[in-house]
PDB file of C-alpha atoms in Angstrom:
ATOM      1  CA  UNK A 199      -0.475 -32.015 -16.383  1.00  0.00           C
ATOM      2  CA  UNK A 200      -3.203 -34.620 -15.257  1.00  0.00           C
ATOM      3  CA  UNK A 201      -0.373 -35.823 -12.271  1.00  0.00           C
ATOM      4  CA  UNK A 202      -0.179 -32.474 -10.962  1.00  0.00           C
ATOM      5  CA  UNK A 203      -3.676 -31.593 -11.129  1.00  0.00           C
ATOM      6  CA  UNK A 204      -4.826 -35.156  -9.486  1.00  0.00           C
ATOM      7  CA  UNK A 205      -2.380 -34.385  -6.918  1.00  0.00           C
ATOM      8  CA  UNK A 206      -3.996 -30.590  -5.854  1.00  0.00           C
ATOM      9  CA  UNK A 207      -7.182 -32.577  -6.105  1.00  0.00           C
ATOM     10  CA  UNK A 208      -5.895 -34.867  -3.994  1.00  0.00           C
ATOM     11  CA  UNK A 209      -4.689 -33.027  -1.812  1.00  0.00           C
ATOM     12  CA  UNK A 210      -7.592 -29.730  -1.120  1.00  0.00           C
ATOM     13  CA  UNK A 211      -9.598 -33.370  -0.706  1.00  0.00           C
ATOM     14  CA  UNK A 212      -7.544 -34.406   2.563  1.00  0.00           C
ATOM     15  CA  UNK A 213      -7.024 -30.979   3.422  1.00  0.00           C
ATOM     16  CA  UNK A 214     -10.607 -30.607   4.590  1.00  0.00           C
ATOM     17  CA  UNK A 215     -10.194 -33.213   6.570  1.00  0.00           C
ATOM     18  CA  UNK A 216      -7.325 -32.074   9.512  1.00  0.00           C
ATOM     19  CA  UNK A 217      -9.578 -30.043  11.669  1.00  0.00           C
ATOM     20  CA  UNK A 218     -11.529 -33.485  11.973  1.00  0.00           C
ATOM     21  CA  UNK A 219      -8.246 -35.198  13.033  1.00  0.00           C
ATOM     22  CA  UNK A 220      -7.060 -32.319  15.214  1.00  0.00           C
ATOM     23  CA  UNK A 221     -10.288 -33.942  17.360  1.00  0.00           C
ATOM     24  CA  UNK A 222     -10.223 -37.269  17.318  1.00  0.00           C
ATOM     25  CA  UNK A 223      -6.259 -36.477  18.065  1.00  0.00           C
ATOM     26  CA  UNK A 224      -6.901 -34.196  21.329  1.00  0.00           C
ATOM     27  CA  UNK A 225      -9.323 -37.032  22.318  1.00  0.00           C
ATOM     28  CA  UNK A 226      -6.679 -39.172  22.097  1.00  0.00           C
ATOM     29  CA  UNK A 227      -4.307 -37.491  24.020  1.00  0.00           C
ATOM     30  CA  UNK A 228      -7.174 -36.077  26.576  1.00  0.00           C
ATOM     31  CA  UNK A 229      -9.580 -39.475  26.863  1.00  0.00           C
ATOM     32  CA  UNK A 230      -5.474 -41.830  28.084  1.00  0.00           C
ATOM     33  CA  UNK A 231      -5.141 -39.093  30.791  1.00  0.00           C
ATOM     34  CA  UNK A 232      -8.718 -39.572  33.337  1.00  0.00           C
ATOM     35  CA  UNK A 233      -8.860 -43.082  32.734  1.00  0.00           C
ATOM     36  CA  UNK A 234      -5.182 -44.009  33.869  1.00  0.00           C
ATOM     37  CA  UNK A 235      -6.479 -41.050  36.847  1.00  0.00           C
ATOM     38  CA  UNK A 236      -9.051 -44.464  38.249  1.00  0.00           C
ATOM     39  CA  UNK A 237      -5.813 -46.912  36.972  1.00  0.00           C
ATOM     40  CA  UNK A 238      -9.157 -48.468  34.208  1.00  0.00           C
ATOM     41  CA  UNK A 239      -6.400 -46.904  31.604  1.00  0.00           C
ATOM     42  CA  UNK A 240      -5.153 -50.499  29.771  1.00  0.00           C
ATOM     43  CA  UNK A 241      -8.281 -52.085  30.716  1.00  0.00           C
ATOM     44  CA  UNK A 242     -10.826 -49.580  28.497  1.00  0.00           C
ATOM     45  CA  UNK A 243      -7.924 -48.441  25.282  1.00  0.00           C
ATOM     46  CA  UNK A 244      -8.959 -44.902  25.616  1.00  0.00           C
ATOM     47  CA  UNK A 245      -7.438 -43.789  23.298  1.00  0.00           C
ATOM     48  CA  UNK A 246      -8.414 -46.687  20.616  1.00  0.00           C
ATOM     49  CA  UNK A 247     -11.956 -45.269  21.017  1.00  0.00           C
ATOM     50  CA  UNK A 248     -10.943 -41.980  19.480  1.00  0.00           C
ATOM     51  CA  UNK A 249      -8.189 -43.296  16.678  1.00  0.00           C
ATOM     52  CA  UNK A 250     -11.002 -46.142  15.793  1.00  0.00           C
ATOM     53  CA  UNK A 251     -13.804 -43.186  15.776  1.00  0.00           C
ATOM     54  CA  UNK A 252     -11.536 -41.377  13.409  1.00  0.00           C
ATOM     55  CA  UNK A 253     -10.492 -43.348  11.196  1.00  0.00           C
ATOM     56  CA  UNK A 254     -13.755 -44.166   9.944  1.00  0.00           C
ATOM     57  CA  UNK A 255     -14.562 -40.380   8.678  1.00  0.00           C
ATOM     58  CA  UNK A 256     -10.515 -39.850   7.568  1.00  0.00           C
ATOM     59  CA  UNK A 257      -8.263 -40.573   4.605  1.00  0.00           C
ATOM     60  CA  UNK A 258      -6.508 -43.347   4.994  1.00  0.00           C
ATOM     61  CA  UNK A 259      -3.221 -40.909   5.316  1.00  0.00           C
ATOM     62  CA  UNK A 260      -4.841 -38.931   7.621  1.00  0.00           C
ATOM     63  CA  UNK A 261      -5.867 -42.213  10.006  1.00  0.00           C
ATOM     64  CA  UNK A 262      -2.872 -43.397  10.125  1.00  0.00           C
ATOM     65  CA  UNK A 263      -1.469 -40.430  11.150  1.00  0.00           C
ATOM     66  CA  UNK A 264      -3.888 -39.837  14.203  1.00  0.00           C
ATOM     67  CA  UNK A 265      -2.682 -43.336  14.432  1.00  0.00           C
ATOM     68  CA  UNK A 266       0.593 -43.036  14.500  1.00  0.00           C
ATOM     69  CA  UNK A 267       1.364 -39.548  16.228  1.00  0.00           C
ATOM     70  CA  UNK A 268      -1.429 -39.464  18.973  1.00  0.00           C
ATOM     71  CA  UNK A 269       0.252 -42.184  20.988  1.00  0.00           C
ATOM     72  CA  UNK A 270       3.834 -40.592  20.355  1.00  0.00           C
ATOM     73  CA  UNK A 271       2.853 -37.504  21.460  1.00  0.00           C
ATOM     74  CA  UNK A 272       1.266 -39.075  24.447  1.00  0.00           C
ATOM     75  CA  UNK A 273       3.891 -40.263  25.567  1.00  0.00           C
ATOM     76  CA  UNK A 274       6.185 -37.241  25.102  1.00  0.00           C
ATOM     77  CA  UNK A 275       3.377 -34.914  27.592  1.00  0.00           C
ATOM     78  CA  UNK A 276       2.743 -38.524  30.651  1.00  0.00           C
ATOM     79  CA  UNK A 277       5.032 -40.475  29.306  1.00  0.00           C
ATOM     80  CA  UNK A 278       2.128 -42.940  29.036  1.00  0.00           C
ATOM     81  CA  UNK A 279       2.733 -45.226  27.136  1.00  0.00           C
ATOM     82  CA  UNK A 280       5.448 -46.218  28.591  1.00  0.00           C
ATOM     83  CA  UNK A 281       8.826 -47.233  26.417  1.00  0.00           C
ATOM     84  CA  UNK A 282       9.811 -49.388  28.082  1.00  0.00           C
ATOM     85  CA  UNK A 283       8.008 -52.667  29.121  1.00  0.00           C
ATOM     86  CA  UNK A 284       7.859 -51.456  24.857  1.00  0.00           C
ATOM     87  CA  UNK A 285       4.278 -50.515  24.981  1.00  0.00           C
ATOM     88  CA  UNK A 286       4.788 -47.462  23.090  1.00  0.00           C
ATOM     89  CA  UNK A 287       6.029 -49.357  19.665  1.00  0.00           C
ATOM     90  CA  UNK A 288       3.020 -51.899  20.548  1.00  0.00           C
ATOM     91  CA  UNK A 289       0.596 -49.829  20.664  1.00  0.00           C
ATOM     92  CA  UNK A 290       1.859 -47.646  17.868  1.00  0.00           C
ATOM     93  CA  UNK A 291       1.448 -51.133  16.030  1.00  0.00           C
ATOM     94  CA  UNK A 292      -2.454 -51.745  17.096  1.00  0.00           C
ATOM     95  CA  UNK A 293      -3.274 -48.114  16.738  1.00  0.00           C
ATOM     96  CA  UNK A 294      -1.833 -47.649  13.402  1.00  0.00           C
ATOM     97  CA  UNK A 295      -3.492 -51.382  11.783  1.00  0.00           C
ATOM     98  CA  UNK A 296      -7.089 -50.652  13.480  1.00  0.00           C
ATOM     99  CA  UNK A 297      -6.700 -46.801  12.019  1.00  0.00           C
ATOM    100  CA  UNK A 298      -5.464 -48.318   8.367  1.00  0.00           C
ATOM    101  CA  UNK A 299      -8.126 -50.889   8.327  1.00  0.00           C
ATOM    102  CA  UNK A 300     -10.829 -48.301   9.861  1.00  0.00           C
ATOM    103  CA  UNK A 301      -9.999 -45.740   6.839  1.00  0.00           C
ATOM    104  CA  UNK A 302      -9.010 -48.942   4.173  1.00  0.00           C
ATOM    105  CA  UNK A 303     -12.946 -50.361   4.832  1.00  0.00           C
ATOM    106  CA  UNK A 304     -15.212 -47.890   5.980  1.00  0.00           C
ATOM    107  CA  UNK A 305     -14.530 -44.296   5.265  1.00  0.00           C
ATOM    108  CA  UNK A 306     -12.706 -45.669   1.261  1.00  0.00           C
ATOM    109  CA  UNK A 307     -14.294 -49.229   0.583  1.00  0.00           C
ATOM    110  CA  UNK A 308     -17.523 -47.943   2.804  1.00  0.00           C
ATOM    111  CA  UNK A 309     -18.115 -51.581   3.838  1.00  0.00           C
ATOM    112  CA  UNK A 310     -20.582 -51.799   6.797  1.00  0.00           C
ATOM    113  CA  UNK A 311     -19.536 -50.502  10.467  1.00  0.00           C
ATOM    114  CA  UNK A 312     -20.202 -53.897  11.764  1.00  0.00           C
ATOM    115  CA  UNK A 313     -17.563 -55.737   9.717  1.00  0.00           C
ATOM    116  CA  UNK A 314     -15.553 -52.588  10.001  1.00  0.00           C
ATOM    117  CA  UNK A 315     -15.479 -52.535  13.999  1.00  0.00           C
ATOM    118  CA  UNK A 316     -15.138 -57.161  13.827  1.00  0.00           C
ATOM    119  CA  UNK A 317     -12.188 -56.653  11.233  1.00  0.00           C
ATOM    120  CA  UNK A 318     -10.092 -54.135  13.661  1.00  0.00           C
ATOM    121  CA  UNK A 319     -11.098 -55.191  16.633  1.00  0.00           C
ATOM    122  CA  UNK A 320     -10.154 -58.376  15.492  1.00  0.00           C
ATOM    123  CA  UNK A 321      -6.501 -58.226  13.692  1.00  0.00           C
ATOM    124  CA  UNK A 322      -5.112 -55.645  16.132  1.00  0.00           C
ATOM    125  CA  UNK A 323      -6.279 -58.668  18.951  1.00  0.00           C
ATOM    126  CA  UNK A 324      -3.961 -60.934  16.513  1.00  0.00           C
ATOM    127  CA  UNK A 325      -1.239 -58.640  16.203  1.00  0.00           C
ATOM    128  CA  UNK A 326      -1.125 -57.840  20.171  1.00  0.00           C
ATOM    129  CA  UNK A 327      -0.954 -61.638  20.889  1.00  0.00           C
ATOM    130  CA  UNK A 328       1.673 -61.912  18.442  1.00  0.00           C
ATOM    131  CA  UNK A 329       3.403 -58.716  19.491  1.00  0.00           C
ATOM    132  CA  UNK A 330       3.283 -59.997  23.540  1.00  0.00           C
ATOM    133  CA  UNK A 331       4.305 -63.893  22.578  1.00  0.00           C
ATOM    134  CA  UNK A 332       7.515 -62.598  21.383  1.00  0.00           C
ATOM    135  CA  UNK A 333       8.727 -60.251  23.825  1.00  0.00           C
ATOM    136  CA  UNK A 334       7.216 -61.666  26.572  1.00  0.00           C
ATOM    137  CA  UNK A 335      10.194 -64.279  26.763  1.00  0.00           C
ATOM    138  CA  UNK A 336      12.507 -61.684  26.799  1.00  0.00           C
ATOM    139  CA  UNK A 337      11.217 -60.224  31.065  1.00  0.00           C
ATOM    140  CA  UNK A 338      11.349 -63.946  31.724  1.00  0.00           C
ATOM    141  CA  UNK A 339       7.609 -64.759  31.153  1.00  0.00           C
ATOM    142  CA  UNK A 340       5.676 -67.086  29.839  1.00  0.00           C
ATOM    143  CA  UNK A 341       4.675 -66.878  26.792  1.00  0.00           C
ATOM    144  CA  UNK A 342       1.330 -68.472  26.152  1.00  0.00           C
ATOM    145  CA  UNK A 343      -0.650 -67.183  28.992  1.00  0.00           C
ATOM    146  CA  UNK A 344       0.717 -63.791  29.449  1.00  0.00           C
ATOM    147  CA  UNK A 345       0.026 -63.144  25.723  1.00  0.00           C
ATOM    148  CA  UNK A 346      -3.938 -64.390  26.406  1.00  0.00           C
ATOM    149  CA  UNK A 347      -4.165 -62.168  29.014  1.00  0.00           C
ATOM    150  CA  UNK A 348      -3.423 -59.027  27.281  1.00  0.00           C
ATOM    151  CA  UNK A 349      -5.109 -60.102  24.675  1.00  0.00           C
ATOM    152  CA  UNK A 350      -8.634 -60.460  26.949  1.00  0.00           C
ATOM    153  CA  UNK A 351      -7.901 -57.048  29.529  1.00  0.00           C
ATOM    154  CA  UNK A 352      -8.839 -55.377  26.819  1.00  0.00           C
ATOM    155  CA  UNK A 353     -12.246 -56.809  26.904  1.00  0.00           C
ATOM    156  CA  UNK A 354     -13.896 -54.029  28.223  1.00  0.00           C
ATOM    157  CA  UNK A 355     -12.459 -51.524  26.063  1.00  0.00           C
ATOM    158  CA  UNK A 356     -13.522 -53.458  23.251  1.00  0.00           C
ATOM    159  CA  UNK A 357     -17.221 -53.712  24.419  1.00  0.00           C
ATOM    160  CA  UNK A 358     -16.737 -50.031  25.241  1.00  0.00           C
ATOM    161  CA  UNK A 359     -15.863 -50.170  20.811  1.00  0.00           C
ATOM    162  CA  UNK A 360     -18.663 -52.422  19.674  1.00  0.00           C
ATOM    163  CA  UNK A 361     -20.871 -49.710  22.327  1.00  0.00           C
ATOM    164  CA  UNK A 362     -20.320 -46.253  21.491  1.00  0.00           C
ATOM    165  CA  UNK A 363     -18.963 -46.006  18.131  1.00  0.00           C
ATOM    166  CA  UNK A 364     -22.113 -47.458  16.780  1.00  0.00           C
ATOM    167  CA  UNK A 365     -24.360 -44.693  19.007  1.00  0.00           C
ATOM    168  CA  UNK A 366     -22.038 -42.156  18.314  1.00  0.00           C
ATOM    169  CA  UNK A 367     -22.717 -42.769  14.944  1.00  0.00           C
ATOM    170  CA  UNK A 368     -26.249 -43.445  14.947  1.00  0.00           C
ATOM    171  CA  UNK A 369     -26.420 -39.946  16.266  1.00  0.00           C
ATOM    172  CA  UNK A 370     -24.066 -37.457  14.055  1.00  0.00           C
ATOM    173  CA  UNK A 371     -25.859 -39.652  11.336  1.00  0.00           C
ATOM    174  CA  UNK A 372     -29.438 -38.238  13.279  1.00  0.00           C
ATOM    175  CA  UNK A 373     -28.342 -35.326  14.385  1.00  0.00           C
ATOM    176  CA  UNK A 374     -25.517 -33.399  11.899  1.00  0.00           C
ATOM    177  CA  UNK A 375     -25.821 -35.467   8.353  1.00  0.00           C
ATOM    178  CA  UNK A 376     -23.992 -32.618   6.591  1.00  0.00           C
ATOM    179  CA  UNK A 377     -21.116 -32.490   8.942  1.00  0.00           C
ATOM    180  CA  UNK A 378     -19.829 -36.209   8.078  1.00  0.00           C
ATOM    181  CA  UNK A 379     -22.009 -36.488   3.953  1.00  0.00           C
ATOM    182  CA  UNK A 380     -18.355 -38.327   2.138  1.00  0.00           C
ATOM    183  CA  UNK A 381     -19.092 -40.732   5.569  1.00  0.00           C
ATOM    184  CA  UNK A 382     -22.713 -40.654   5.999  1.00  0.00           C
ATOM    185  CA  UNK A 383     -25.071 -39.423   2.743  1.00  0.00           C
ATOM    186  CA  UNK A 384     -23.047 -41.036  -0.173  1.00  0.00           C
ATOM    187  CA  UNK A 385     -22.846 -44.021   1.399  1.00  0.00           C
ATOM    188  CA  UNK A 386     -24.726 -46.699  -0.224  1.00  0.00           C
ATOM    189  CA  UNK A 387     -27.258 -48.597   2.193  1.00  0.00           C
ATOM    190  CA  UNK A 388     -28.553 -51.565   2.627  1.00  0.00           C
ATOM    191  CA  UNK A 389     -32.143 -51.630   1.972  1.00  0.00           C
ATOM    192  CA  UNK A 390     -33.037 -52.446   5.744  1.00  0.00           C
ATOM    193  CA  UNK A 391     -30.331 -49.539   6.548  1.00  0.00           C
ATOM    194  CA  UNK A 392     -28.008 -52.179   8.644  1.00  0.00           C
TER     195      UNK A 392
END
C-alpha cells in the first residue's frame, strides 16, 4: 500500500515538470535549425545548450527522456544529426550523459551550478574522444588527431554553455523564482551566494 502511494506521489511530482521538459525539447529541436542554416551547428553545440539547461531544472527521468528523444526527433524531422557517419548515436549518448549528470548533480543533489556544468561538459568531452577514437579507423581517419580535433571543435559551444546558462539562471532566479521554486528557492545556497 505504501509503495503504491509513494509511486503515485512520484508520478504526480514528475508530471508537473512535463511542460518544462516539452519546452526544452522544443528548443533542442529549434536551436540547431538556426545554427545549421549558417553552418555553425557542430561548432556551437546548439542542441546541447537547451538539453543541459533543461536537465538542471528537471527530475532525472525527464532529463534523460528529453536528452534521448530530442536528437531522435531532430533526425526524423530534419535528418540532423545524421545516422551516417554515426553522429546520431554518439550525440544521443553524449546528451543522455550530460542530461543525467546535470539532473543528478544540480536538481537532485543541489550541487553548485559551476561544478555541475564542469562535470557534465568534461564527461561529455571524454566520451566524445573515446567514441571518435574508436570510430575513426572505421572511416580511414587517424584516431588520435581526429579525436582531439572533434573535442576541440566544440570549444565555442562550451564557451556558450558556460556563458548563457549561468546568465539565464541568474535572470530566472531574480525575475521568476516562483516558476523555478524547486530548483532555486528550496536550494540551500552557500553564504557567499556562489
